[in-house]
XYZ file of C-alpha atoms in Angstrom:
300
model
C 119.620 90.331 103.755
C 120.554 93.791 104.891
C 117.128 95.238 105.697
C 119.180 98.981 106.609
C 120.753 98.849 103.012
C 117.523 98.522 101.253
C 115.799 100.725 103.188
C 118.584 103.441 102.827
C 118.293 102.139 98.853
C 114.513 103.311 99.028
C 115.010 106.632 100.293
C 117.829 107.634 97.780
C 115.573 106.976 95.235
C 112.930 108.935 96.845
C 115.188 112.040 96.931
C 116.881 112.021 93.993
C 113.503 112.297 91.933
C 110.712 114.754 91.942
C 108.340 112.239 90.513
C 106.516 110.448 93.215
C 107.530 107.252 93.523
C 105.876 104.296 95.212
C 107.603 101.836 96.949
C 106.861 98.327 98.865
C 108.820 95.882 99.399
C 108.736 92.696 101.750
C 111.084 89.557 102.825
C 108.733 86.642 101.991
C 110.613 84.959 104.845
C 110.733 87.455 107.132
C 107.937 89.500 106.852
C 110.179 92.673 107.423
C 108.661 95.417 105.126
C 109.675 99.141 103.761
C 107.277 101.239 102.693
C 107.134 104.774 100.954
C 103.808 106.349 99.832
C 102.216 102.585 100.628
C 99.064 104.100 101.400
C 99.238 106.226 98.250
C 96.904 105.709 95.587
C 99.326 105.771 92.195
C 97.127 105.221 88.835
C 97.973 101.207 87.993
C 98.459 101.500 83.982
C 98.226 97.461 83.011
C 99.013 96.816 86.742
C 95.417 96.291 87.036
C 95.531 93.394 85.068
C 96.406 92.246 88.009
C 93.034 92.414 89.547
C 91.111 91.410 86.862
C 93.128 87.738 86.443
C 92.296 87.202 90.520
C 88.575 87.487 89.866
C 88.830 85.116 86.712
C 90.647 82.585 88.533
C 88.551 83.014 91.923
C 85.470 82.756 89.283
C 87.076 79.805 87.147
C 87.102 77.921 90.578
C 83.787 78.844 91.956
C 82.773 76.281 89.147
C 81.233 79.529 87.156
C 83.201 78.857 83.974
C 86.253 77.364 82.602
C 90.102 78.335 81.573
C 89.044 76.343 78.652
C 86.082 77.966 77.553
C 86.015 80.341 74.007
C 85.392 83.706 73.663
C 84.764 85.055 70.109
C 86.916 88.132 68.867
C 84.792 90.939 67.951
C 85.833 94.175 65.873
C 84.065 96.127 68.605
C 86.028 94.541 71.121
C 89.751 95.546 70.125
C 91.534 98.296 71.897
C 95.103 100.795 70.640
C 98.126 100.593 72.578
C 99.832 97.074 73.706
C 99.160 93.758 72.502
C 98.819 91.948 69.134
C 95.229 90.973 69.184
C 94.456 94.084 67.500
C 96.291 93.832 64.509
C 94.665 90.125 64.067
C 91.007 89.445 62.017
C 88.180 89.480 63.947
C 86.349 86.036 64.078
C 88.944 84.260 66.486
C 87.882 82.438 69.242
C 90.910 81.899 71.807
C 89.980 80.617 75.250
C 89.514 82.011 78.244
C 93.228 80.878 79.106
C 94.458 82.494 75.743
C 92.998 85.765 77.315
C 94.259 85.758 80.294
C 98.176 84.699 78.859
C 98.359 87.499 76.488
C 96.909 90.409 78.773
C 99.339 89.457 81.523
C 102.586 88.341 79.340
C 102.604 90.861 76.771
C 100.024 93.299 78.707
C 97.489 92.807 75.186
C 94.864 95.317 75.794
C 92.144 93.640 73.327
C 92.203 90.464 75.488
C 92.335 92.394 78.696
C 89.050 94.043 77.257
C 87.482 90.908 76.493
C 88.128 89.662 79.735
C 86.662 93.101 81.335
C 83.749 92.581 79.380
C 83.114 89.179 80.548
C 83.534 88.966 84.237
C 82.132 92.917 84.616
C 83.313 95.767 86.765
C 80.781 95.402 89.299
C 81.887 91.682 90.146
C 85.791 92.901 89.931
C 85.043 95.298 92.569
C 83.046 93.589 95.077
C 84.646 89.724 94.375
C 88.555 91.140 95.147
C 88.554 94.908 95.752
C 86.048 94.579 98.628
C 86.182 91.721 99.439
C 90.059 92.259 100.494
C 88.956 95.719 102.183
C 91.745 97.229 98.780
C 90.250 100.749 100.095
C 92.190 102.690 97.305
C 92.453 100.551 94.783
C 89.812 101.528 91.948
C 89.372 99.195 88.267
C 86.646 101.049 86.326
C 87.689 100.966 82.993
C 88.852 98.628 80.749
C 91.618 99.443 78.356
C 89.941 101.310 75.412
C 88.490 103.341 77.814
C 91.749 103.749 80.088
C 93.387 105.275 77.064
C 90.142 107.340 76.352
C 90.653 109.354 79.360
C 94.522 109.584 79.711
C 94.888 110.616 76.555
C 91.869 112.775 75.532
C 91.800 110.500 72.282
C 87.959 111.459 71.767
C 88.015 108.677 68.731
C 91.282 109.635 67.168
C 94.400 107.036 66.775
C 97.858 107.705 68.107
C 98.658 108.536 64.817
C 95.973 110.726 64.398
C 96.733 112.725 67.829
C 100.505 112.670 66.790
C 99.984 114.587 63.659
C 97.941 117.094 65.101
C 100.638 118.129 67.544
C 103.192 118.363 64.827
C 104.200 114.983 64.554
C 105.483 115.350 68.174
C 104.262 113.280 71.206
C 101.622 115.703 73.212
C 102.846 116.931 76.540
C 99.537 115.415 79.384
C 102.058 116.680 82.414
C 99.821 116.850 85.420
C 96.433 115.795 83.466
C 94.134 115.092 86.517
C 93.838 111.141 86.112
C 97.818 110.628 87.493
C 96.487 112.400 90.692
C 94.021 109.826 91.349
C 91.423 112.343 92.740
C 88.876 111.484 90.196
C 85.874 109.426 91.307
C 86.478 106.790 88.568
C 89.897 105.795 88.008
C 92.319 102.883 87.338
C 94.311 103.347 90.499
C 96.004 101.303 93.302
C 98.335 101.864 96.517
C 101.547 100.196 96.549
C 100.646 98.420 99.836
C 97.575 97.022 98.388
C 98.640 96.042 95.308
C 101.430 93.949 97.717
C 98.786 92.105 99.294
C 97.093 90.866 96.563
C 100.619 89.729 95.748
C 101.293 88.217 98.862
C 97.961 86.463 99.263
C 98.796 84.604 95.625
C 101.880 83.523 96.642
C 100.981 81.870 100.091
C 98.099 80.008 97.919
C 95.920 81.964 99.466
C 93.715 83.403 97.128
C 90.749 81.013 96.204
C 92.827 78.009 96.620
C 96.595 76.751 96.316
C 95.805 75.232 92.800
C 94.086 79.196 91.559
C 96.918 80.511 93.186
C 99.664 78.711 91.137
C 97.796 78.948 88.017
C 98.226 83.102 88.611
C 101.991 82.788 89.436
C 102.683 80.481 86.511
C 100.809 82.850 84.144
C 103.120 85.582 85.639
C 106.141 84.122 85.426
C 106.198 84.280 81.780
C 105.695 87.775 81.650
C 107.865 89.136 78.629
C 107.617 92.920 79.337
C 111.000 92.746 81.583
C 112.080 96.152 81.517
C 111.854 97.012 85.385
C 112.257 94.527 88.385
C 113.386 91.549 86.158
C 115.721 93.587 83.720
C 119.205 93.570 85.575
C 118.762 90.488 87.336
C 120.935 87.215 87.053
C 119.902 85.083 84.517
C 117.760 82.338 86.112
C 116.080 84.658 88.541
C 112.699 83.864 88.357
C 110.056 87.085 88.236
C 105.943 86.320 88.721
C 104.932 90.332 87.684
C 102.791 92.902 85.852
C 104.290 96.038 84.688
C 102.095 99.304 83.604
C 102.820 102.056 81.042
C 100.823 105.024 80.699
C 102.315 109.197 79.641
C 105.461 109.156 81.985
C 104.101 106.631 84.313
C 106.043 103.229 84.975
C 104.698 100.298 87.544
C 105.884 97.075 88.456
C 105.018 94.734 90.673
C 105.719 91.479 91.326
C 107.290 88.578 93.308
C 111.275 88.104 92.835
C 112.414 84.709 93.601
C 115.989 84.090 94.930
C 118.196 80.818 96.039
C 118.326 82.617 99.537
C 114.384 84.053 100.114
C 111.577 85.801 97.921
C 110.399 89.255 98.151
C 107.808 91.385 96.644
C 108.397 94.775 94.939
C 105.925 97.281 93.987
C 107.592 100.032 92.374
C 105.402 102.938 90.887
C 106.875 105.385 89.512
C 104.673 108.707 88.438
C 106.708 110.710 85.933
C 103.411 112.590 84.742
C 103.254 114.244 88.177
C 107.222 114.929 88.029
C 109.055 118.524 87.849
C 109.216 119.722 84.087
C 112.752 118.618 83.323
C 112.011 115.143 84.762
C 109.222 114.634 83.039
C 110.750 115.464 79.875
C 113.689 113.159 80.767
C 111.055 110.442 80.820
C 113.636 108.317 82.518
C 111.135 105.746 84.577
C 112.165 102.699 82.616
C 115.572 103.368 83.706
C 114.649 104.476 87.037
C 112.626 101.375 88.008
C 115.420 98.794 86.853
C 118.227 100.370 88.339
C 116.439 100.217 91.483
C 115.541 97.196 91.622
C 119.183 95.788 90.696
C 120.117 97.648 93.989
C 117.317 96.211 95.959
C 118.529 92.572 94.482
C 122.282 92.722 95.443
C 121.375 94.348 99.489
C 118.752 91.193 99.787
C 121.434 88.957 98.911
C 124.113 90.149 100.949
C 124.793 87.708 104.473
């Protein structure tokens, strides 16, 4: 590993952007770390999906439920943006472990909702946020509601907000949620969102078997557009991306035939210069990064 490569990687990427960008990473091995804005609260997106599969599993293994119990589909219940359970008929009545699958493999915001609803903000916060001391880290919202506030949708669709802008996509540069100095948010720092990381993959949160069933649910993530997205084929990835206006996350464990790391890239476009935010180049950004990261950790 070439710890001065990576961090020289880091800060490049720092400079050459006016976005603020959020960066962690850490040799598994090792226990070296680099950190830029750590301490930084960054708004999460679907990142803090995250957070809301710890406290199922921590309460799946308290004995308080089961992986295998059902949860009706309501109408009420489905939310816009990612996911499929939307577009399905209300009336199904997928399991716990059906939720928890599809909010963290293809980010579906209807089952992330669902799951929300059932385990309850209050418990989130004071089961994993507190009880980890996560002192910037904020889940008040669940999807529907995430989306309420981002993008003033006030009951419309996408659609609906779309065609009252022209058919073009609304500008939300600087809206106030990216700067994470609202009391209620969906927020994290890079740092923190590493140690719930870090805790899962040491079999350390709840137990080694809770732990494992969050890293296998993780590894089958699908939206691979950032950390896994250059990467050699057979380069295993346990991660949870995030996509709100101009805002790309990841974060996630990357598994290597010489040593793991985590990397917890967020990347705030929203809060970027005007001709970077335009650009809307995050995606990119975040993948081409993390390529670089991948080829200085395997050099001898």
């Amino acid at each position: 590993m070439n710890f001065e490569k990576i961090a020289s990687i880091a800060q490049r990427y720092q400079e050459n952007t006016t976005a603020p960008l959020g960066f962690v990473f850490k040799d598994l091995k090792t226990g070296k770390l680099i950190a830029h804005r750590g301490e930084e609260a960054f708004p999460t997106a679907s990142a803090y999906k995250l957070y809301i599969l710890a406290e199922l599993f921590r309460k799946v293994y308290a004995g308080e439920c089961s992986l295998d119990d059902r949860i009706p589909m309501t109408e009420e219940v489905k939310s816009p943006g990612s996911g499929v359970l939307q577009c399905l008929g209300a009336g199904l009545n997928p399991t716990l472990r059906d939720y928890a699958t599809l909010m963290m493999i293809i980010s579906d915001n209807t089952a992330t909702d669902v799951l929300f609803n059932f385990l309850g903000r209050d418990n989130i916060k004071k089961n994993v946020i507190d009880a980890l001391g996560l002192e910037k880290t904020k889940c008040d919202w669940g999807c529907r509601d995430l989306l309420d506030r981002y993008y003033s949708m006030n009951g419309r669709s996408f659609a609906e907000i779309w065609a009252e802008n022209g058919n073009k996509r609304p500008s939300y540069r600087n809206v106030k949620w990216y700067k994470c100095i609202t009391e209620e948010n969906n927020q994290t720092a890079p740092i923190e969102a590493m140690k719930m990381l870090e805790l899962v993959y040491r079999g350390e949160w709840v137990s080694p078997e809770a732990s494992e069933g969050m890293l296998g649910i993780m590894k089958e993530c699908q939206t691979n557009t950032r950390i896994p997205r250059y990467l050699p084929i057979g380069v295993s990835v346990a991660h949870k991306t995030g996509t709100l206006d101009k805002l790309n996350v990841d974060i996630g464990i990357v598994y290597t035939a010489v040593g793991d790391y985590i990397l917890c890239l967020f990347y705030n476009g929203n809060l970027a210069n005007e001709a970077d935010y335009d650009a809307n180049a995050g995606d990119d950004y975040l993948a081409d990064l993390s390529k670089e990261i991948y080829g200085a950790y395997m050099e001898e």
